[in-house]
Structures are given as C-alpha cells and as structure tokens.
Short mmCIF file of C-alpha atoms in Angstrom, two decimals:
data_model
loop_
_atom_site.label_atom_id
_atom_site.label_comp_id
_atom_site.label_asym_id
_atom_site.label_seq_id
_atom_site.Cartn_x
_atom_site.Cartn_y
_atom_site.Cartn_z
CA MET I 1 -4.27 36.18 59.64
CA ALA I 2 -6.02 37.60 56.23
CA THR I 3 -7.30 41.42 56.99
CA GLU I 4 -10.57 41.34 55.21
CA PHE I 5 -10.86 45.23 53.26
CA GLU I 6 -14.20 46.84 52.64
CA ASP I 7 -13.35 48.29 49.44
CA GLY I 8 -16.36 50.03 47.59
CA PHE I 9 -19.90 48.37 47.79
CA PRO I 10 -21.34 45.51 46.38
CA ALA I 11 -24.06 46.03 43.52
CA GLU I 12 -26.53 44.77 45.79
CA LYS I 13 -26.01 47.89 47.98
CA LEU I 14 -25.29 50.44 46.12
CA PHE I 15 -28.41 49.98 43.77
CA ASN I 16 -30.77 50.00 46.67
CA GLN I 17 -30.52 53.56 47.74
CA GLY I 18 -33.17 55.15 45.98
CA TYR I 19 -30.84 56.76 43.01
CA SER I 20 -31.07 56.34 39.55
CA TYR I 21 -28.19 55.62 38.23
CA THR I 22 -26.82 56.09 34.86
CA TYR I 23 -23.76 54.20 33.09
CA ASP I 24 -21.60 57.09 33.74
CA ASP I 25 -22.72 57.57 37.53
CA VAL I 26 -21.14 54.37 38.22
CA ILE I 27 -17.91 52.61 37.85
CA PHE I 28 -16.35 49.57 38.69
CA LEU I 29 -13.05 48.56 40.86
CA PRO I 30 -10.61 46.39 39.60
CA HIS I 31 -10.19 43.06 40.38
CA TYR I 32 -6.83 40.41 39.59
CA ILE I 33 -6.10 39.09 35.97
CA ASP I 34 -4.65 35.43 35.88
CA PHE I 35 -5.61 35.52 32.08
CA PRO I 36 -4.94 37.31 28.70
CA THR I 37 -7.35 39.21 26.67
CA ASP I 38 -7.77 37.15 23.82
CA ALA I 39 -8.74 34.61 26.54
CA VAL I 40 -11.97 35.97 27.03
CA ASN I 41 -15.17 34.62 25.50
CA LEU I 42 -18.35 37.09 24.77
CA SER I 43 -20.30 34.31 23.50
CA THR I 44 -23.76 34.22 24.60
CA LYS I 45 -27.31 34.61 24.41
CA LEU I 46 -29.84 36.93 22.76
CA SER I 47 -33.17 34.93 24.12
CA ARG I 48 -34.03 31.61 25.32
CA ASN I 49 -32.69 30.08 22.19
CA VAL I 50 -30.87 32.01 20.32
CA PRO I 51 -27.18 32.06 20.76
CA LEU I 52 -24.35 34.57 19.77
CA SER I 53 -20.89 34.72 19.15
CA ILE I 54 -20.84 38.35 20.44
CA PRO I 55 -23.43 40.26 22.41
CA TRP I 56 -24.50 43.18 19.84
CA VAL I 57 -27.60 43.81 18.80
CA SER I 58 -28.65 46.42 16.17
CA SER I 59 -31.72 48.13 17.52
CA PRO I 60 -34.77 47.88 15.40
CA MET I 61 -35.16 51.71 14.09
CA ASP I 62 -35.74 52.91 10.66
CA THR I 63 -32.20 54.71 10.58
CA VAL I 64 -30.56 51.92 12.17
CA THR I 65 -31.53 48.25 10.92
CA GLU I 66 -32.55 46.93 7.45
CA SER I 67 -30.91 44.11 5.30
CA TYR I 68 -27.81 45.57 5.38
CA MET I 69 -27.02 46.36 8.55
CA ALA I 70 -29.06 43.09 9.54
CA SER I 71 -26.53 41.20 7.60
CA ALA I 72 -23.51 42.97 8.74
CA MET I 73 -24.36 42.24 12.25
CA ALA I 74 -24.98 38.20 11.81
CA ALA I 75 -21.54 38.17 9.80
CA LEU I 76 -20.14 39.66 12.87
CA GLY I 77 -21.50 36.93 15.43
CA GLY I 78 -24.09 39.34 16.59
CA ILE I 79 -27.93 39.97 15.07
CA GLY I 80 -30.07 42.92 13.94
CA ILE I 81 -33.86 43.58 14.56
CA VAL I 82 -35.15 44.61 11.26
CA HIS I 83 -37.78 47.67 12.40
CA SER I 84 -41.32 47.37 11.69
CA ASN I 85 -41.70 50.90 10.01
CA VAL I 86 -42.66 49.58 6.45
CA THR I 87 -45.28 47.23 5.61
CA PRO I 88 -45.46 44.16 6.34
CA SER I 89 -44.34 42.58 3.04
CA GLU I 90 -41.44 45.01 3.14
CA GLN I 91 -40.25 43.79 6.34
CA ALA I 92 -40.89 40.06 5.04
CA ASP I 93 -38.45 41.21 2.07
CA MET I 94 -35.95 42.12 4.20
CA ILE I 95 -35.91 39.25 6.44
CA ARG I 96 -36.07 37.51 3.05
CA SER I 97 -32.85 39.56 1.50
CA VAL I 98 -30.71 38.50 4.77
CA LYS I 99 -31.59 35.15 4.93
CA SER I 100 -30.56 34.47 0.85
CA ARG I 101 -26.88 36.54 1.84
CA ARG I 102 -23.70 34.87 3.40
CA VAL I 103 -21.50 37.75 2.44
CA PRO I 104 -22.07 41.42 3.90
CA ILE I 105 -21.93 43.40 0.81
CA LEU I 106 -23.85 46.50 -0.17
CA SER I 107 -25.22 45.01 -3.37
CA SER I 108 -28.31 47.15 -5.36
CA PRO I 109 -28.36 45.71 -8.72
CA VAL I 110 -30.25 47.01 -11.70
CA PHE I 111 -32.80 43.62 -13.36
CA LYS I 112 -34.10 44.34 -16.55
CA ALA I 113 -36.61 41.81 -19.32
CA PRO I 114 -35.06 41.00 -22.25
CA ASP I 115 -37.16 43.20 -24.30
CA SER I 116 -36.28 46.65 -22.57
CA ARG I 117 -34.29 49.17 -23.44
CA ILE I 118 -31.77 51.23 -21.41
CA ALA I 119 -32.70 54.54 -20.84
CA ASP I 120 -30.37 56.54 -18.07
CA GLU I 121 -29.08 53.19 -15.56
CA PHE I 122 -25.82 53.49 -17.09
CA ASP I 123 -25.71 57.29 -16.58
CA SER I 124 -25.03 56.08 -12.89
CA HIS I 125 -21.01 55.90 -12.14
CA ASP I 126 -22.56 52.98 -9.57
CA VAL I 127 -24.15 50.96 -12.57
CA PRO I 128 -21.41 48.94 -13.94
CA PHE I 129 -23.85 46.19 -14.82
CA VAL I 130 -27.45 45.18 -15.73
CA LEU I 131 -28.85 42.06 -14.80
CA VAL I 132 -31.22 40.93 -17.38
CA THR I 133 -33.88 38.48 -15.85
CA GLN I 134 -36.78 36.86 -17.58
CA SER I 135 -39.37 39.09 -15.83
CA GLY I 136 -37.02 42.14 -15.45
CA THR I 137 -36.68 41.65 -11.59
CA GLN I 138 -34.93 39.83 -8.81
CA LYS I 139 -36.02 36.27 -7.70
CA THR I 140 -36.46 35.18 -11.44
CA LYS I 141 -33.96 33.39 -13.73
CA LEU I 142 -30.97 35.24 -15.42
CA LEU I 143 -30.93 35.05 -19.26
CA GLY I 144 -27.66 37.21 -19.40
CA TYR I 145 -26.09 40.75 -18.51
CA VAL I 146 -25.18 43.60 -20.16
CA ALA I 147 -21.66 45.67 -19.12
CA LYS I 148 -21.46 48.96 -19.08
CA SER I 149 -18.43 49.11 -21.48
CA ASP I 150 -20.57 47.05 -23.75
CA TRP I 151 -23.65 49.48 -23.78
CA LEU I 152 -21.54 52.86 -24.29
CA GLY I 153 -19.72 51.20 -27.56
CA LEU I 154 -23.06 50.36 -29.24
CA LYS I 155 -24.59 53.16 -31.54
CA ASP I 156 -28.10 51.72 -31.70
CA LYS I 157 -29.21 52.64 -28.14
CA GLU I 158 -32.92 51.61 -28.73
CA ILE I 159 -31.82 47.93 -28.98
CA LYS I 160 -33.42 45.61 -27.14
CA LEU I 161 -31.27 44.04 -24.02
CA GLY I 162 -32.32 40.64 -25.34
CA GLU I 163 -29.93 41.31 -28.73
CA VAL I 164 -26.69 42.02 -26.97
CA MET I 165 -26.78 40.61 -23.35
CA ARG I 166 -23.71 38.35 -22.76
CA THR I 167 -24.98 34.97 -21.93
CA ASP I 168 -22.45 33.19 -19.46
CA ALA I 169 -23.67 30.30 -17.01
CA ASN I 170 -20.46 30.77 -15.20
CA VAL I 171 -20.88 33.72 -13.78
CA CYS I 172 -23.04 32.39 -11.26
CA VAL I 173 -22.23 31.06 -7.62
CA PRO I 174 -24.39 29.52 -5.14
CA TRP I 175 -26.02 32.07 -2.62
CA ASP I 176 -23.67 30.08 0.09
CA TYR I 177 -20.70 31.13 -1.00
CA ASP I 178 -18.74 32.77 1.23
CA LEU I 179 -16.61 35.35 0.85
CA ARG I 180 -13.03 33.65 0.55
CA GLN I 181 -15.12 31.46 -2.05
CA ILE I 182 -16.36 34.49 -4.03
CA ASP I 183 -12.84 35.89 -4.14
CA GLY I 184 -11.98 32.79 -5.30
CA LYS I 185 -13.96 32.77 -8.28
CA LEU I 186 -13.03 36.54 -9.25
CA LYS I 187 -9.18 35.84 -9.09
CA GLU I 188 -9.36 32.25 -10.77
CA GLU I 189 -11.82 33.74 -13.83
CA GLY I 190 -10.87 37.46 -13.80
CA ARG I 191 -14.16 38.74 -13.55
CA ASP I 192 -15.53 41.88 -12.10
CA PHE I 193 -18.61 40.66 -10.51
CA VAL I 194 -20.73 37.55 -9.47
CA VAL I 195 -24.43 36.86 -9.51
CA VAL I 196 -25.33 34.86 -6.57
CA GLU I 197 -28.89 32.56 -7.19
CA GLU I 198 -30.91 30.09 -5.62
CA GLY I 199 -32.73 27.16 -7.18
CA GLY I 200 -32.37 28.72 -10.79
CA GLU I 201 -32.91 32.45 -9.50
CA VAL I 202 -31.36 35.34 -9.05
CA VAL I 203 -30.70 36.69 -5.55
CA ASP I 204 -28.18 39.04 -5.56
CA ALA I 205 -24.85 40.44 -7.15
CA VAL I 206 -21.21 40.72 -6.13
CA THR I 207 -18.71 43.08 -7.19
CA LYS I 208 -14.68 42.36 -6.89
CA GLU I 209 -14.98 46.04 -5.24
CA GLU I 210 -17.28 44.97 -2.51
CA VAL I 211 -15.30 42.19 -1.89
CA ASP I 212 -12.13 43.79 -1.76
CA ARG I 213 -13.81 46.44 0.63
CA VAL I 214 -14.94 43.67 3.22
CA LYS I 215 -11.62 42.14 3.07
CA GLY I 216 -9.86 44.96 4.40
CA TYR I 217 -11.48 44.80 7.52
CA PRO I 218 -10.89 42.33 10.43
CA LYS I 219 -11.74 38.71 9.18
CA LEU I 220 -14.85 37.68 9.80
CA GLY I 221 -15.60 33.71 11.54
CA LYS I 222 -18.48 31.82 10.96
CA GLY I 223 -21.06 34.79 12.22
CA THR I 224 -24.38 34.06 13.43
CA VAL I 225 -25.99 31.09 11.40
CA GLY I 226 -29.41 29.05 12.44
CA SER I 227 -30.20 25.60 12.18
CA ASP I 228 -31.20 26.02 8.67
CA GLY I 229 -27.47 27.02 7.46
CA ARG I 230 -28.61 30.71 7.23
CA TRP I 231 -27.88 34.13 8.52
CA MET I 232 -30.20 34.68 11.89
CA VAL I 233 -32.56 37.40 12.07
CA GLY I 234 -34.98 39.13 13.80
CA ALA I 235 -38.05 41.53 13.44
CA ALA I 236 -39.90 43.72 15.41
CA ILE I 237 -43.52 44.22 15.56
CA GLY I 238 -46.18 45.84 17.12
CA THR I 239 -49.32 44.49 19.44
CA ARG I 240 -52.29 45.67 17.98
CA ASP I 241 -54.34 42.68 15.62
CA SER I 242 -52.76 43.79 12.53
CA ASP I 243 -49.65 42.94 13.69
CA LYS I 244 -50.84 39.05 13.57
CA GLU I 245 -50.49 39.01 10.07
CA ARG I 246 -47.37 41.15 9.96
CA LEU I 247 -46.23 38.34 12.26
CA GLU I 248 -47.47 35.30 9.78
CA GLN I 249 -45.73 37.22 6.63
CA LEU I 250 -42.57 37.39 8.98
CA VAL I 251 -42.55 33.54 9.85
CA LYS I 252 -42.90 32.58 6.09
CA ALA I 253 -40.01 34.78 5.45
CA GLY I 254 -37.65 32.92 7.91
CA VAL I 255 -37.73 35.09 11.05
CA ASP I 256 -35.59 33.79 13.81
CA VAL I 257 -36.66 35.68 16.42
CA ILE I 258 -39.68 38.40 17.05
CA VAL I 259 -39.34 41.55 19.31
CA LEU I 260 -42.61 43.09 20.48
CA ASP I 261 -41.66 46.82 20.12
CA SER I 262 -43.41 48.93 22.52
CA SER I 263 -41.50 52.08 25.12
CA GLN I 264 -43.68 50.81 27.54
CA GLY I 265 -43.82 47.00 27.62
CA ASN I 266 -45.94 46.21 30.74
CA SER I 267 -49.26 46.09 29.09
CA VAL I 268 -52.41 44.19 28.68
CA TYR I 269 -51.83 44.09 24.51
CA GLN I 270 -48.16 42.98 25.05
CA VAL I 271 -49.29 40.27 26.96
CA GLU I 272 -51.89 39.11 25.30
CA MET I 273 -49.62 39.18 22.06
CA ILE I 274 -46.66 37.14 23.75
CA LYS I 275 -49.47 34.46 24.63
CA TYR I 276 -50.66 34.51 21.20
CA VAL I 277 -46.89 34.24 19.23
CA LYS I 278 -46.21 31.20 22.13
CA GLN I 279 -49.29 29.47 21.29
CA THR I 280 -49.19 30.39 17.68
CA TYR I 281 -45.61 29.72 16.66
CA PRO I 282 -44.29 27.65 19.83
CA GLU I 283 -40.83 27.11 18.50
CA LEU I 284 -40.49 30.96 17.64
CA ASP I 285 -38.50 33.27 20.52
CA VAL I 286 -40.51 36.00 21.49
CA ILE I 287 -38.84 39.02 23.26
CA GLY I 288 -40.54 41.04 25.37
CA GLY I 289 -40.35 45.01 26.57
CA ASN I 290 -39.45 47.79 26.96
CA VAL I 291 -39.36 47.47 31.05
CA VAL I 292 -36.94 48.88 33.94
CA THR I 293 -38.62 47.45 36.50
CA MET I 294 -38.56 43.90 38.15
CA SER I 295 -42.33 44.10 38.50
CA GLN I 296 -42.71 44.80 35.00
CA ALA I 297 -40.27 42.26 34.14
CA GLN I 298 -42.01 39.96 36.49
CA ASN I 299 -45.36 40.35 34.66
CA LEU I 300 -43.85 39.53 31.06
CA ILE I 301 -41.89 36.31 32.18
CA LYS I 302 -44.86 34.98 33.31
CA ALA I 303 -46.33 35.64 30.06
CA GLY I 304 -44.26 33.70 28.35
CA VAL I 305 -41.36 35.74 26.96
CA ASP I 306 -38.02 34.19 25.91
CA GLY I 307 -36.02 37.11 26.57
CA LEU I 308 -36.60 40.87 27.78
CA ARG I 309 -35.30 44.57 26.54
CA VAL I 310 -34.55 47.02 28.76
CA GLY I 311 -34.70 50.92 28.81
CA MET I 312 -36.80 53.63 28.70
CA GLY I 313 -35.85 57.01 27.71
CA SER I 314 -32.32 56.35 28.07
CA GLY I 315 -31.35 56.72 24.34
CA SER I 316 -29.53 59.61 22.64
CA ILE I 317 -32.65 60.61 20.52
CA CYS I 318 -35.35 59.54 23.14
CA THR I 319 -37.39 62.42 25.09
CA THR I 320 -39.88 59.77 27.41
CA GLN I 321 -38.43 61.10 30.27
CA GLU I 322 -38.43 64.51 29.55
CA VAL I 323 -42.05 64.03 28.57
CA CYS I 324 -43.76 61.50 30.54
CA ALA I 325 -41.25 61.78 33.58
CA VAL I 326 -41.02 57.93 33.68
CA GLY I 327 -38.39 56.06 32.82
CA ARG I 328 -34.95 55.12 35.16
CA GLY I 329 -31.44 55.37 34.99
CA GLN I 330 -29.64 52.42 32.49
CA ALA I 331 -27.54 51.14 34.80
CA THR I 332 -29.79 50.87 37.29
CA ALA I 333 -32.36 49.40 34.83
CA VAL I 334 -30.33 46.80 33.81
CA TYR I 335 -29.04 45.56 37.08
CA LYS I 336 -32.77 45.32 38.53
CA VAL I 337 -34.39 43.52 35.69
CA SER I 338 -31.59 41.28 35.04
CA SER I 339 -31.46 40.27 38.90
CA ILE I 340 -35.26 39.14 38.55
CA ALA I 341 -34.87 37.66 35.03
CA ALA I 342 -31.92 35.79 35.98
CA GLN I 343 -34.10 33.67 38.35
CA SER I 344 -35.93 32.36 35.55
CA GLY I 345 -32.73 32.34 33.21
CA ILE I 346 -34.46 34.81 31.04
CA PRO I 347 -31.58 36.94 28.75
CA VAL I 348 -31.91 40.43 29.03
CA ILE I 349 -31.05 43.23 26.63
CA ALA I 350 -29.97 46.25 27.75
CA ASP I 351 -31.32 48.83 25.36
CA GLY I 352 -30.00 51.97 24.79
CA GLY I 353 -27.53 54.85 26.57
CA ILE I 354 -24.15 53.41 25.02
CA SER I 355 -22.16 55.96 23.64
CA PHE I 356 -18.49 54.01 23.66
CA SER I 357 -17.33 50.60 24.91
CA GLY I 358 -17.29 51.20 28.72
CA HIS I 359 -20.63 51.65 28.88
CA ILE I 360 -21.05 47.97 27.10
CA VAL I 361 -18.64 46.82 29.94
CA LYS I 362 -20.81 47.98 32.64
CA ALA I 363 -24.26 46.93 30.88
CA LEU I 364 -23.24 43.23 30.36
CA VAL I 365 -21.30 43.20 34.07
CA LEU I 366 -24.42 44.32 35.52
CA GLY I 367 -26.48 41.63 34.23
CA ALA I 368 -27.12 41.99 30.63
CA SER I 369 -26.74 39.20 27.96
CA THR I 370 -26.53 41.86 25.08
CA VAL I 371 -26.89 45.05 24.35
CA MET I 372 -28.42 46.75 21.89
CA MET I 373 -27.18 49.70 19.83
CA GLY I 374 -28.86 52.91 17.96
CA SER I 375 -26.68 55.90 17.93
CA PHE I 376 -23.53 53.66 18.36
CA LEU I 377 -24.19 52.48 14.45
CA ALA I 378 -26.36 54.97 13.00
CA GLY I 379 -24.09 56.93 10.51
CA SER I 380 -22.09 53.53 9.48
CA THR I 381 -22.19 52.41 5.88
CA GLU I 382 -24.68 49.39 6.65
CA ALA I 383 -27.12 52.35 8.20
CA PRO I 384 -30.37 52.95 6.22
CA GLY I 385 -30.01 56.61 3.90
CA ALA I 386 -27.38 58.40 1.89
CA TYR I 387 -24.51 60.93 3.39
CA GLU I 388 -24.57 64.43 3.48
CA TYR I 389 -21.98 66.53 3.82
CA ASP I 390 -22.11 69.18 7.10
CA GLU I 391 -20.27 72.46 6.60
CA LYS I 392 -20.17 73.34 9.94
CA LYS I 393 -18.88 69.90 11.16
CA LYS I 394 -16.73 69.63 8.60
CA CYS I 395 -17.86 65.86 8.02
CA ARG I 396 -20.57 63.71 6.18
CA VAL I 397 -23.39 62.21 8.30
CA LYS I 398 -26.80 60.52 8.30
CA LYS I 399 -30.09 61.23 9.71
CA TYR I 400 -31.11 59.52 12.86
CA ARG I 401 -34.16 59.81 14.27
CA GLY I 402 -36.09 58.37 17.12
CA MET I 403 -38.46 56.30 16.83
CA GLY I 404 -41.00 58.75 18.82
CA SER I 405 -40.11 61.22 16.80
CA LEU I 406 -42.92 63.05 14.90
CA GLU I 407 -41.35 62.19 11.47
CA ALA I 408 -40.71 58.60 12.17
CA MET I 409 -44.76 58.49 13.89
CA THR I 410 -46.53 59.33 10.43
CA LYS I 411 -44.75 56.22 8.95
CA GLY I 412 -46.36 54.48 11.71
CA SER I 413 -44.27 54.26 14.90
CA ASP I 414 -46.69 55.85 17.09
CA GLN I 415 -47.86 52.66 17.78
CA ARG I 416 -44.89 51.58 19.52
CA TYR I 417 -46.01 54.99 21.75
CA LEU I 418 -49.53 53.09 22.10
CA GLY I 419 -50.68 56.43 19.90
CA ASP I 420 -51.67 55.06 17.12
CA THR I 421 -55.77 55.68 17.89
CA ALA I 422 -55.03 59.18 19.54
CA LYS I 423 -55.97 62.25 17.67
CA LEU I 424 -53.60 64.12 18.98
CA LYS I 425 -49.58 63.30 18.40
CA ILE I 426 -46.91 63.57 20.93
CA ALA I 427 -43.28 63.41 20.23
CA GLN I 428 -41.08 61.29 22.39
CA GLY I 429 -37.72 61.50 20.39
CA VAL I 430 -36.38 63.75 18.06
CA VAL I 431 -34.71 63.65 14.39
CA GLY I 432 -31.04 64.68 14.41
CA ALA I 433 -28.13 63.54 12.51
CA VAL I 434 -24.83 61.52 13.29
CA ALA I 435 -21.21 61.82 11.86
CA ASP I 436 -19.99 58.88 9.13
CA LYS I 437 -18.59 55.81 11.49
CA GLY I 438 -17.28 54.12 8.50
CA SER I 439 -18.39 50.66 8.53
CA VAL I 440 -19.48 48.57 11.37
CA LEU I 441 -17.27 45.38 10.30
CA LYS I 442 -14.56 47.80 11.26
CA LEU I 443 -16.38 49.32 14.10
CA VAL I 444 -17.68 46.26 15.75
CA PRO I 445 -14.03 43.95 16.22
CA TYR I 446 -12.10 47.03 17.45
CA THR I 447 -14.98 48.30 20.35
CA MET I 448 -15.62 44.43 20.96
CA GLN I 449 -11.71 44.26 21.71
CA ALA I 450 -12.01 47.29 23.88
CA VAL I 451 -15.14 45.19 26.08
CA LYS I 452 -12.24 42.24 26.38
CA GLN I 453 -9.71 44.52 28.09
CA GLY I 454 -12.19 45.60 30.49
CA PHE I 455 -13.44 42.31 31.04
CA GLN I 456 -9.89 41.39 32.13
CA ASP I 457 -9.43 44.31 33.98
CA LEU I 458 -12.15 42.93 36.15
CA GLY I 459 -11.02 39.58 36.57
CA ALA I 460 -13.84 38.18 34.35
CA SER I 461 -13.05 35.50 31.34
CA SER I 462 -16.90 35.65 30.46
CA LEU I 463 -20.34 36.82 30.84
CA GLN I 464 -21.19 34.04 33.03
CA SER I 465 -18.23 34.91 35.40
CA ALA I 466 -18.83 38.64 35.76
CA HIS I 467 -22.43 38.01 36.64
CA ASP I 468 -21.09 35.21 39.13
CA LEU I 469 -18.52 37.76 40.56
CA LEU I 470 -21.07 40.83 40.61
CA ARG I 471 -23.71 38.33 42.14
CA SER I 472 -20.91 36.82 45.04
CA LYS I 473 -20.34 40.53 45.78
CA THR I 474 -16.58 40.00 44.74
CA LEU I 475 -16.89 42.83 42.38
CA ARG I 476 -17.36 46.33 43.76
CA LEU I 477 -18.98 49.60 42.26
CA GLU I 478 -18.43 53.09 43.42
CA VAL I 479 -20.43 56.19 42.40
CA ARG I 480 -18.77 58.78 40.92
CA THR I 481 -19.19 62.77 41.64
CA ALA I 482 -19.47 65.08 38.70
CA ALA I 483 -15.96 66.12 39.53
CA ALA I 484 -14.76 62.36 39.10
CA GLN I 485 -16.61 62.11 36.30
CA VAL I 486 -14.72 64.93 34.57
CA GLU I 487 -11.35 63.26 35.55
CA GLY I 488 -11.86 60.30 33.72
CA GLY I 489 -12.34 61.43 30.61
CA VAL I 490 -9.86 63.43 28.53
CA HIS I 491 -9.24 66.90 30.31
CA GLY I 492 -6.84 70.00 31.06
CA LEU I 493 -5.74 70.44 27.15
CA THR I 494 -6.18 73.21 24.92
CA SER I 495 -6.94 70.47 21.86
CA HIS I 496 -7.04 67.17 21.29
CA GLU I 497 -8.00 64.43 18.70
CA LYS I 498 -10.18 61.45 20.30
CA LYS I 499 -9.50 57.84 18.05
CA ALA I 500 -10.56 54.74 19.45
CA PHE I 501 -8.78 52.72 16.91
#
C-alpha cells in the first residue's frame, strides 16, 4: 500500500495565508524528470491572439525599448513594447522601423541629397559611407553612395555628392532578406555593406561588421512574425483622449498589440479606453494593467482585455510601494491574478521583479504566460542610450530610469501615474545606471536555457504542463527564511566571480 506524503504546500494554501511574497520568499520543491532539457517547449501567448516562441517581453521604458530592442526581441521569438515617452509620430516611426527589418542589426546610416556637400560626417570613425537619396532622407529612392575612402581621396572637398557618388544597383537587397541571405550577398560580391530597400525606397543599410557580430551569437530562428510576414511589435499608450490620436498613428504604422500603460490599471479611464480600442480596432489585441489583485483583474477582463500586465512597485527602479503604500509582492500578485485570468483564457504578463533566471521560472510556473523585463535588459547593446565608463565600478554603464522618476515625467510619463494634470509632481521611481550586459542576442538564449533546466527539475515540459502541475497541487512550494535565502545563494567565500554563462 502506497504511503501518502504531505511535503511542502500547494500554491493555493501557501498564497492564502495573508502574506505578500516576492520571488525570493518562495522556493519550488523538485519533481520527477522523464525528459531531456531540450524537450522543454516554452512557446506561449502574449495576449489572446499574439503567439510567441519564448515567453520574453521587453518593457515599454525609454531606457529599454525602442526599435533596436524591439527588433532583437522579435528576432529571438519574443516581443518588444515600444515606450510612449515620445511624440506619437516618433513612436510610430519606431514601429515602422521594426516592421521594415528582418535582421536585428544596429544601423544609423547617414543620408544626403545629391547637391549636398559633406562637412564633417566622415570625421567619425563610425561612418563608413554616406547614402545619396533623392530627398536626402530615408524612405526615398537611392541614387548612389559615397564611401569614406573615396571622400578622403578627393582634393576638392566642396564638390557635390552627386558628382562623385558611386551608382551601383547591385548594392541593394529586398527588405525581407534574412541574415543568411545578406551574408551570402556580402561574401559573393565582396562588399562591406548592402542597402535594404522596399518598393524602390531605402529602408536601412547593413554592414559586414554587423552581420559578423550577429553571426557570433546563438543561431536565430524564424522569430516572431505576423500574418503580414513582418516582425511583430507592440506599443504602449496612455488613457487620455490624446492617446486615441496616438493609437491611430500606431495602427497605421502596423502595430500588432497595444499595452495600456498605467501603474494602477483599475480605473474608469482604462476601462473606457479598453472599450474604445476594442470597438474601434476589434482585430487589435489590447493588454490592460497594471494590476495585482483578482478584483482589479476581473474588472479589466469584463471590459474586454486580451491580456493582463501584473506588477505594482516590484521593479528595481520603482518606489510606488514606498511612496504610496500600495502594491503587492510579485509572487503573490502573479499567482492571484493568473488564477482568475485563467478562468477566462486571458494570458498574464509578469512585469517586474526579475533579477535572474530563477525568478523567470517562478513567474512562469506560478501562472504567468510571459515575463516583462526592464532592468534585466537595460544596459544591453540594444537598449537606448550611450555607454559611459564608471570609474568606481570599472565598467561601462548605461542610464536606467523608472518611468515614475521626475526625469522621465518631464518627458510625459506622468500620465502613467495619473499625475499629468497635477500641479505638484511626486516621483514614484528613480534614475540610476546598470552595467554593460552585452547583446540581448546572447543574453536571452543563455537565460532561456537556464529556464528550461528549471522546468526540467520541476518535471514540466511546457508552460501548460507547469500550470497544470501547480493547479493539481502536484507541485509544492515552501517559504524560505532569511537564512535559507542566504544559504541558497553564494556564501562563505572571501571572494568570487559570478558568471551565468
């Protein structure tokens, strides 16, 4: 006769004791392994109609997600949500930039008109060529190009570019060329760069140096591609009437999903905006939030959301819990909201509180369909901003700021905290810096492998199986004491070097 063991606690019991738990507070007990790590499938849904290959979302913060980050996320099989701390037209341009790419490269080509004279563009080591177009801007016909070597060899530096440019139709490739095709073109013709065009207009330029950089990272798959054959990308908007005009521009630019960006999403403003979006653009998925309670979530589900964003005050640069005395521990919030959202088939995004792969495992197993990250991706090659050297830390850093910081609020993010009409601005975030993390094209695949190993230890070969094991009370948890948390990390050493991969 089999003996029944009562070991650990089911999630339902653990999260109904009146405590607000963070990810570090809880630990899963291991389960039975009967499959290899490579058998773990982390494909999921961001929202009702947006599938992803990996459960990874970059946060709509102005120091995290613009076109480069969103392109990289799509290439990896996740998705980026472009922030709204810019004008509607600038945000729409970022969406168009992502939709017109099929390779996650960093590129900022210089455009000039044929009657222009180069003044100082070639003084920069980062400008190997200048593209000459009809209007002197992007999205017009390419007439030719001037290479830096050609320009430096000229005696008359006042000559017009149209008189010295090279005209070479073979330098152009279609917008939908992937990395392999572009690499083949560069090698076959011995070129240093190619110009990407669509419909006879210049879209971008890709250098051999960038192709070689991306080739050095783990191999990319198909990525997150929509029915239009283009990379999928999301965008954040607020809940004011002016955001309806912003939304219109984003839809025209081809946005695939909208995130209503608010620190406290359970408001009449958000409910009305959800209804407006679904009535005006019924085919467009809209994600509501942020929420941390079941009642908050239920209100937005009734309003018609296609996804929910969970988290309040759990981000590393967020001070909402400290300033406003509201919020919830992220582990508890994710479990509670996911429990109610699952009844309506609404995917949940665990937003904030992620410091390493173990937190991702916990967020996903507790019920989330995806994890949204800010600080985890900030400081990467693809994040907005320039690197600076920190003399104290002896490393390169990039600025990372909360959208509730006073600095970000001056750009317009105060609307997210319903403070855009207030005379006195109260910060709910800080400004800081994070160390250089390298490219997300390397960071994400290695982190995902660690997540898969966590799922294997739990005996879950997919997100759905993890959720089933949790709800059937097969997976068990315990609360960790402060001493247990210390024991669970690196300890007892005078010094060490910690490398994740």
